[in-house]
């Protein structure tokens, strides 16, 4: 039975100084020293992150490398090596998958897991988090921190509480008090502007925010006001949403009258291809086409599919030729009237989180 919103068990897991930790792991000479990952100062580089030794000097993510070197002259700078972080990220996600199907990655190093239905560790979310962190260490020699609570908001705040290499549990009965004491700046969506506005209203903590009615908050903050009203009470019903990666896209048509042969099928190709193109263009994310396939259902309901793998860009003429070939080959397998024709693409799995971070890497020299 799926759990009600009230008794969910949500984990937020976040790797500690992720890129820097991977670099230190791979070069023991860096251990114990201040290390940052990013572009060179001469190339106007910025840092993606820094290890905890470097943070003691005031070095932080997104800081220009030149500034960081002024704050910490002995800082060791390592260039970004995205492939390594991606590999570590994949290994970590494999471990997550042993505990839940409901995994929502936020970036390469951070994810929510809904472990409400997980039966491992006697169903104890606290022990599940500890075990996951232990396995990440054994498998990757990297440390992670975790927050454990009843919803995403509280779990995320909690994972920061005992960083690095720690975990914090906020059980249901403590959520209210925990959130009441929380500075409003910790609430997801409250940026500098909103925070300043709230301070003007003598609001410093989520507890202070509870003085306002939902309507008052809506009047001041628009639609975000309604969310604030709930969040400051520790209420957050957002589900953990797995980023479903699309593996294929297809269109198909059942004919009013069966098509006798492949020539009759080919007449249908241009129209179906336009439909496929329309669906492909409508997708929010871009997927690289890694193969094409056709599906035929013969009049006796026997079905056959034929694939061709290879990288394709959208090229009408080429796709038409290649689909036509597949249709002919597929028809030869049955050589009888056809009631349905389908066309489709297979996609390469793209790691959307990694792609976002690539934008950052490009700032490198
Ligand atoms: P974070 O989880 O924000 O930071 P972190 O893992 O380095 O440190 P913490 O221990 O505080 O969690 O980001 C994860 C990785 O994403 C980080 O190692 C580098 C990369 N990153 C960027 O490329 N640009 C950025 O601005 C930030 C914040 C992170
Ligand atoms: Mg992190």
mmCIF file of N, CA and C in Angstrom, residues 153-250:
data_model
loop_
_atom_site.group_PDB
_atom_site.id
_atom_site.type_symbol
_atom_site.label_atom_id
_atom_site.label_comp_id
_atom_site.label_asym_id
_atom_site.label_seq_id
_atom_site.Cartn_x
_atom_site.Cartn_y
_atom_site.Cartn_z
ATOM 1 N N UNK A 153 11.538 19.270 1.755
ATOM 2 C CA UNK A 153 12.013 20.517 2.347
ATOM 3 C C UNK A 153 12.841 20.241 3.598
ATOM 4 N N UNK A 154 12.282 19.503 4.526
ATOM 5 C CA UNK A 154 12.985 19.277 5.790
ATOM 6 C C UNK A 154 14.204 18.365 5.578
ATOM 7 N N UNK A 155 14.074 17.368 4.711
ATOM 8 C CA UNK A 155 15.206 16.463 4.471
ATOM 9 C C UNK A 155 16.390 17.237 3.883
ATOM 10 N N UNK A 156 16.085 18.172 2.991
ATOM 11 C CA UNK A 156 17.179 18.917 2.353
ATOM 12 C C UNK A 156 17.893 19.829 3.348
ATOM 13 N N UNK A 157 17.112 20.519 4.156
ATOM 14 C CA UNK A 157 17.740 21.375 5.172
ATOM 15 C C UNK A 157 18.566 20.503 6.121
ATOM 16 N N UNK A 158 18.026 19.350 6.475
ATOM 17 C CA UNK A 158 18.697 18.481 7.453
ATOM 18 C C UNK A 158 20.018 17.917 6.931
ATOM 19 N N UNK A 159 20.123 17.702 5.623
ATOM 20 C CA UNK A 159 21.362 17.097 5.111
ATOM 21 C C UNK A 159 22.541 18.056 5.257
ATOM 22 N N UNK A 160 22.248 19.319 5.394
ATOM 23 C CA UNK A 160 23.287 20.340 5.560
ATOM 24 C C UNK A 160 23.725 20.472 7.020
ATOM 25 N N UNK A 161 22.934 19.920 7.906
ATOM 26 C CA UNK A 161 23.078 20.148 9.346
ATOM 27 C C UNK A 161 24.378 19.569 9.918
ATOM 28 N N UNK A 162 24.751 18.397 9.434
ATOM 29 C CA UNK A 162 25.932 17.715 9.961
ATOM 30 C C UNK A 162 26.960 17.454 8.878
ATOM 31 N N UNK A 163 27.081 18.379 7.945
ATOM 32 C CA UNK A 163 28.033 18.243 6.856
ATOM 33 C C UNK A 163 29.419 18.618 7.354
ATOM 34 N N UNK A 164 30.523 18.000 6.908
ATOM 35 C CA UNK A 164 30.567 16.835 6.014
ATOM 36 C C UNK A 164 30.455 15.517 6.769
ATOM 37 N N UNK A 165 30.151 14.478 5.989
ATOM 38 C CA UNK A 165 30.145 13.097 6.477
ATOM 39 C C UNK A 165 29.257 12.892 7.697
ATOM 40 N N UNK A 166 28.079 13.473 7.667
ATOM 41 C CA UNK A 166 27.167 13.280 8.799
ATOM 42 C C UNK A 166 25.736 13.126 8.315
ATOM 43 N N UNK A 167 24.844 12.800 9.229
ATOM 44 C CA UNK A 167 23.433 12.751 8.862
ATOM 45 C C UNK A 167 22.568 13.246 10.003
ATOM 46 N N UNK A 168 21.418 13.783 9.639
ATOM 47 C CA UNK A 168 20.502 14.356 10.625
ATOM 48 C C UNK A 168 19.100 13.834 10.361
ATOM 49 N N UNK A 169 18.475 13.337 11.402
ATOM 50 C CA UNK A 169 17.094 12.850 11.293
ATOM 51 C C UNK A 169 16.172 13.844 11.975
ATOM 52 N N UNK A 170 15.134 14.229 11.270
ATOM 53 C CA UNK A 170 14.086 15.029 11.912
ATOM 54 C C UNK A 170 12.818 14.181 11.862
ATOM 55 N N UNK A 171 12.506 13.472 12.952
ATOM 56 C CA UNK A 171 11.325 12.616 12.959
ATOM 57 C C UNK A 171 10.054 13.456 12.957
ATOM 58 N N UNK A 172 8.929 12.838 12.577
ATOM 59 C CA UNK A 172 7.676 13.597 12.395
ATOM 60 C C UNK A 172 7.347 14.508 13.575
ATOM 61 N N UNK A 173 7.534 14.015 14.790
ATOM 62 C CA UNK A 173 7.118 14.818 15.947
ATOM 63 C C UNK A 173 8.035 16.010 16.195
ATOM 64 N N UNK A 174 9.198 16.034 15.524
ATOM 65 C CA UNK A 174 10.105 17.169 15.725
ATOM 66 C C UNK A 174 10.070 18.183 14.581
ATOM 67 N N UNK A 175 9.335 17.833 13.521
ATOM 68 C CA UNK A 175 9.334 18.691 12.336
ATOM 69 C C UNK A 175 8.881 20.101 12.683
ATOM 70 N N UNK A 176 7.798 20.176 13.441
ATOM 71 C CA UNK A 176 7.210 21.476 13.756
ATOM 72 C C UNK A 176 8.212 22.390 14.470
ATOM 73 N N UNK A 177 8.856 21.884 15.496
ATOM 74 C CA UNK A 177 9.808 22.701 16.269
ATOM 75 C C UNK A 177 11.060 23.011 15.431
ATOM 76 N N UNK A 178 11.497 22.026 14.672
ATOM 77 C CA UNK A 178 12.694 22.221 13.844
ATOM 78 C C UNK A 178 12.469 23.349 12.847
ATOM 79 N N UNK A 179 11.328 23.311 12.182
ATOM 80 C CA UNK A 179 11.047 24.322 11.167
ATOM 81 C C UNK A 179 10.802 25.688 11.811
ATOM 82 N N UNK A 180 10.141 25.694 12.966
ATOM 83 C CA UNK A 180 9.847 26.972 13.641
ATOM 84 C C UNK A 180 11.130 27.763 13.903
ATOM 85 N N UNK A 181 12.207 27.065 14.247
ATOM 86 C CA UNK A 181 13.460 27.737 14.612
ATOM 87 C C UNK A 181 14.318 28.084 13.389
ATOM 88 N N UNK A 182 13.888 27.627 12.210
ATOM 89 C CA UNK A 182 14.705 27.782 11.009
ATOM 90 C C UNK A 182 14.698 29.218 10.480
ATOM 91 N N UNK A 183 15.888 29.791 10.197
ATOM 92 C CA UNK A 183 15.907 31.123 9.579
ATOM 93 C C UNK A 183 15.170 31.077 8.230
ATOM 94 N N UNK A 184 14.411 32.121 7.920
ATOM 95 C CA UNK A 184 13.607 32.087 6.691
ATOM 96 C C UNK A 184 14.463 31.924 5.430
ATOM 97 N N UNK A 185 15.712 32.362 5.507
ATOM 98 C CA UNK A 185 16.589 32.234 4.344
ATOM 99 C C UNK A 185 16.849 30.791 3.944
ATOM 100 N N UNK A 186 16.572 29.850 4.829
ATOM 101 C CA UNK A 186 16.775 28.426 4.533
ATOM 102 C C UNK A 186 15.644 27.844 3.694
ATOM 103 N N UNK A 187 14.537 28.588 3.596
ATOM 104 C CA UNK A 187 13.385 28.062 2.862
ATOM 105 C C UNK A 187 13.666 28.141 1.373
ATOM 106 N N UNK A 188 13.461 27.015 0.689
ATOM 107 C CA UNK A 188 13.700 26.963 -0.741
ATOM 108 C C UNK A 188 12.824 28.000 -1.448
ATOM 109 N N UNK A 189 13.438 28.866 -2.247
ATOM 110 C CA UNK A 189 12.670 29.883 -2.964
ATOM 111 C C UNK A 189 12.782 31.256 -2.309
ATOM 112 N N UNK A 190 13.261 31.290 -1.069
ATOM 113 C CA UNK A 190 13.459 32.592 -0.418
ATOM 114 C C UNK A 190 14.872 33.077 -0.739
ATOM 115 N N UNK A 191 14.946 34.030 -1.637
ATOM 116 C CA UNK A 191 16.245 34.582 -2.015
ATOM 117 C C UNK A 191 16.536 35.816 -1.185
ATOM 118 N N UNK A 192 17.560 36.525 -1.591
ATOM 119 C CA UNK A 192 17.984 37.719 -0.838
ATOM 120 C C UNK A 192 16.873 38.771 -0.742
ATOM 121 N N UNK A 193 16.152 38.966 -1.837
ATOM 122 C CA UNK A 193 15.122 40.018 -1.862
ATOM 123 C C UNK A 193 13.988 39.701 -0.895
ATOM 124 N N UNK A 194 13.463 38.475 -1.020
ATOM 125 C CA UNK A 194 12.372 38.071 -0.132
ATOM 126 C C UNK A 194 12.828 38.087 1.317
ATOM 127 N N UNK A 195 14.053 37.654 1.535
ATOM 128 C CA UNK A 195 14.570 37.607 2.902
ATOM 129 C C UNK A 195 14.607 39.015 3.506
ATOM 130 N N UNK A 196 15.071 39.984 2.712
ATOM 131 C CA UNK A 196 15.141 41.366 3.199
ATOM 132 C C UNK A 196 13.733 41.889 3.490
ATOM 133 N N UNK A 197 12.792 41.573 2.596
ATOM 134 C CA UNK A 197 11.400 41.994 2.789
ATOM 135 C C UNK A 197 10.865 41.441 4.107
ATOM 136 N N UNK A 198 11.194 40.174 4.356
ATOM 137 C CA UNK A 198 10.708 39.515 5.570
ATOM 138 C C UNK A 198 11.352 40.128 6.818
ATOM 139 N N UNK A 199 12.639 40.429 6.714
ATOM 140 C CA UNK A 199 13.297 41.042 7.869
ATOM 141 C C UNK A 199 12.657 42.388 8.214
ATOM 142 N N UNK A 200 12.246 43.125 7.183
ATOM 143 C CA UNK A 200 11.545 44.395 7.421
ATOM 144 C C UNK A 200 10.262 44.183 8.205
ATOM 145 N N UNK A 201 9.681 43.006 8.037
ATOM 146 C CA UNK A 201 8.432 42.688 8.748
ATOM 147 C C UNK A 201 8.717 42.023 10.101
ATOM 148 N N UNK A 202 9.960 42.118 10.546
ATOM 149 C CA UNK A 202 10.393 41.491 11.811
ATOM 150 C C UNK A 202 10.289 39.973 11.750
ATOM 151 N N UNK A 203 10.403 39.429 10.550
ATOM 152 C CA UNK A 203 10.341 37.977 10.434
ATOM 153 C C UNK A 203 11.742 37.443 10.219
ATOM 154 N N UNK A 204 12.243 36.682 11.167
ATOM 155 C CA UNK A 204 13.568 36.071 11.019
ATOM 156 C C UNK A 204 13.496 34.566 10.857
ATOM 157 N N UNK A 205 12.560 33.944 11.562
ATOM 158 C CA UNK A 205 12.460 32.484 11.499
ATOM 159 C C UNK A 205 11.128 32.071 10.878
ATOM 160 N N UNK A 206 11.034 30.782 10.561
ATOM 161 C CA UNK A 206 9.771 30.259 10.045
ATOM 162 C C UNK A 206 8.670 30.409 11.092
ATOM 163 N N UNK A 207 9.043 30.305 12.360
ATOM 164 C CA UNK A 207 8.069 30.488 13.439
ATOM 165 C C UNK A 207 7.448 31.883 13.370
ATOM 166 N N UNK A 208 8.301 32.900 13.127
ATOM 167 C CA UNK A 208 7.798 34.280 13.016
ATOM 168 C C UNK A 208 6.791 34.400 11.866
ATOM 169 N N UNK A 209 7.055 33.654 10.801
ATOM 170 C CA UNK A 209 6.206 33.748 9.607
ATOM 171 C C UNK A 209 4.780 33.260 9.875
ATOM 172 N N UNK A 210 4.647 32.419 10.872
ATOM 173 C CA UNK A 210 3.337 31.817 11.140
ATOM 174 C C UNK A 210 2.320 32.830 11.671
ATOM 175 N N UNK A 211 2.775 34.029 12.005
ATOM 176 C CA UNK A 211 1.835 35.078 12.447
ATOM 177 C C UNK A 211 0.889 35.506 11.335
ATOM 178 N N UNK A 212 1.313 35.294 10.091
ATOM 179 C CA UNK A 212 0.524 35.798 8.966
ATOM 180 C C UNK A 212 -0.477 34.763 8.472
ATOM 181 N N UNK A 213 -1.637 35.255 8.020
ATOM 182 C CA UNK A 213 -2.603 34.332 7.429
ATOM 183 C C UNK A 213 -2.145 34.020 6.001
ATOM 184 N N UNK A 214 -2.744 32.985 5.439
ATOM 185 C CA UNK A 214 -2.382 32.601 4.076
ATOM 186 C C UNK A 214 -2.683 33.759 3.120
ATOM 187 N N UNK A 215 -3.813 34.405 3.350
ATOM 188 C CA UNK A 215 -4.210 35.511 2.484
ATOM 189 C C UNK A 215 -3.193 36.653 2.558
ATOM 190 N N UNK A 216 -2.766 36.970 3.770
ATOM 191 C CA UNK A 216 -1.778 38.055 3.929
ATOM 192 C C UNK A 216 -0.492 37.730 3.187
ATOM 193 N N UNK A 217 -0.054 36.483 3.289
ATOM 194 C CA UNK A 217 1.189 36.104 2.602
ATOM 195 C C UNK A 217 1.005 36.152 1.089
ATOM 196 N N UNK A 218 -0.181 35.767 0.632
ATOM 197 C CA UNK A 218 -0.456 35.824 -0.805
ATOM 198 C C UNK A 218 -0.455 37.262 -1.296
ATOM 199 N N UNK A 219 -1.020 38.139 -0.469
ATOM 200 C CA UNK A 219 -1.055 39.549 -0.869
ATOM 201 C C UNK A 219 0.347 40.119 -0.988
ATOM 202 N N UNK A 220 1.211 39.703 -0.096
ATOM 203 C CA UNK A 220 2.577 40.243 -0.134
ATOM 204 C C UNK A 220 3.483 39.536 -1.126
ATOM 205 N N UNK A 221 3.303 38.209 -1.274
ATOM 206 C CA UNK A 221 4.276 37.449 -2.074
ATOM 207 C C UNK A 221 3.675 36.709 -3.261
ATOM 208 N N UNK A 222 2.434 37.022 -3.592
ATOM 209 C CA UNK A 222 1.804 36.372 -4.742
ATOM 210 C C UNK A 222 1.644 34.878 -4.515
ATOM 211 N N UNK A 223 1.778 34.109 -5.598
ATOM 212 C CA UNK A 223 1.502 32.676 -5.469
ATOM 213 C C UNK A 223 2.527 31.988 -4.551
ATOM 214 N N UNK A 224 3.715 32.543 -4.454
ATOM 215 C CA UNK A 224 4.714 31.967 -3.555
ATOM 216 C C UNK A 224 4.257 32.078 -2.098
ATOM 217 N N UNK A 225 3.387 33.057 -1.823
ATOM 218 C CA UNK A 225 2.887 33.249 -0.461
ATOM 219 C C UNK A 225 2.181 32.014 0.077
ATOM 220 N N UNK A 226 1.409 31.369 -0.785
ATOM 221 C CA UNK A 226 0.680 30.176 -0.357
ATOM 222 C C UNK A 226 1.661 29.060 -0.004
ATOM 223 N N UNK A 227 2.724 28.963 -0.780
ATOM 224 C CA UNK A 227 3.750 27.947 -0.488
ATOM 225 C C UNK A 227 4.464 28.269 0.817
ATOM 226 N N UNK A 228 4.766 29.548 0.981
ATOM 227 C CA UNK A 228 5.431 29.976 2.218
ATOM 228 C C UNK A 228 4.596 29.610 3.435
ATOM 229 N N UNK A 229 3.291 29.828 3.300
ATOM 230 C CA UNK A 229 2.378 29.551 4.401
ATOM 231 C C UNK A 229 2.517 28.089 4.844
ATOM 232 N N UNK A 230 2.612 27.201 3.862
ATOM 233 C CA UNK A 230 2.740 25.773 4.194
ATOM 234 C C UNK A 230 4.154 25.421 4.635
ATOM 235 N N UNK A 231 5.142 25.927 3.886
ATOM 236 C CA UNK A 231 6.525 25.550 4.213
ATOM 237 C C UNK A 231 6.913 25.976 5.633
ATOM 238 N N UNK A 232 6.484 27.165 6.053
ATOM 239 C CA UNK A 232 6.899 27.621 7.386
ATOM 240 C C UNK A 232 6.240 26.787 8.486
ATOM 241 N N UNK A 233 5.263 25.973 8.095
ATOM 242 C CA UNK A 233 4.660 25.020 9.039
ATOM 243 C C UNK A 233 5.212 23.606 8.830
ATOM 244 N N UNK A 234 6.228 23.520 7.980
ATOM 245 C CA UNK A 234 6.841 22.204 7.741
ATOM 246 C C UNK A 234 6.026 21.314 6.833
ATOM 247 N N UNK A 235 5.084 21.924 6.090
ATOM 248 C CA UNK A 235 4.240 21.127 5.189
ATOM 249 C C UNK A 235 4.780 21.227 3.766
ATOM 250 N N UNK A 236 5.105 20.101 3.174
ATOM 251 C CA UNK A 236 5.634 20.068 1.808
ATOM 252 C C UNK A 236 5.219 18.733 1.197
ATOM 253 N N UNK A 237 4.192 18.773 0.364
ATOM 254 C CA UNK A 237 3.650 17.530 -0.189
ATOM 255 C C UNK A 237 4.245 17.136 -1.531
ATOM 256 N N UNK A 238 5.256 17.858 -1.984
ATOM 257 C CA UNK A 238 5.824 17.517 -3.302
ATOM 258 C C UNK A 238 6.335 16.079 -3.313
ATOM 259 N N UNK A 239 5.952 15.309 -4.320
ATOM 260 C CA UNK A 239 6.456 13.937 -4.405
ATOM 261 C C UNK A 239 7.904 13.916 -4.901
ATOM 262 N N UNK A 240 8.599 12.837 -4.609
ATOM 263 C CA UNK A 240 9.919 12.623 -5.193
ATOM 264 C C UNK A 240 9.679 12.151 -6.618
ATOM 265 N N UNK A 241 10.126 12.941 -7.561
ATOM 266 C CA UNK A 241 9.832 12.651 -8.966
ATOM 267 C C UNK A 241 11.043 12.125 -9.700
ATOM 268 N N UNK A 242 11.028 10.871 -10.047
ATOM 269 C CA UNK A 242 12.153 10.362 -10.834
ATOM 270 C C UNK A 242 12.184 11.072 -12.184
ATOM 271 N N UNK A 243 13.385 11.455 -12.622
ATOM 272 C CA UNK A 243 13.523 12.033 -13.962
ATOM 273 C C UNK A 243 13.439 10.899 -14.948
ATOM 274 N N UNK A 244 12.290 10.695 -15.459
ATOM 275 C CA UNK A 244 12.197 9.566 -16.371
ATOM 276 C C UNK A 244 12.930 9.895 -17.662
ATOM 277 N N UNK A 245 13.851 9.042 -18.006
ATOM 278 C CA UNK A 245 14.609 9.272 -19.230
ATOM 279 C C UNK A 245 13.899 8.537 -20.353
ATOM 280 N N UNK A 246 13.560 9.263 -21.381
ATOM 281 C CA UNK A 246 12.858 8.650 -22.492
ATOM 282 C C UNK A 246 13.814 7.773 -23.295
ATOM 283 N N UNK A 247 13.389 6.562 -23.547
ATOM 284 C CA UNK A 247 14.263 5.649 -24.284
ATOM 285 C C UNK A 247 13.888 5.586 -25.752
ATOM 286 N N UNK A 248 12.629 5.901 -26.050
ATOM 287 C CA UNK A 248 12.210 5.855 -27.448
ATOM 288 C C UNK A 248 10.989 6.735 -27.647
ATOM 289 N N UNK A 249 10.699 6.989 -28.897
ATOM 290 C CA UNK A 249 9.519 7.785 -29.253
ATOM 291 C C UNK A 249 8.979 7.177 -30.535
ATOM 292 N N UNK A 250 7.688 6.912 -30.586
ATOM 293 C CA UNK A 250 7.181 6.310 -31.822
ATOM 294 C C UNK A 250 5.772 6.770 -32.126
#
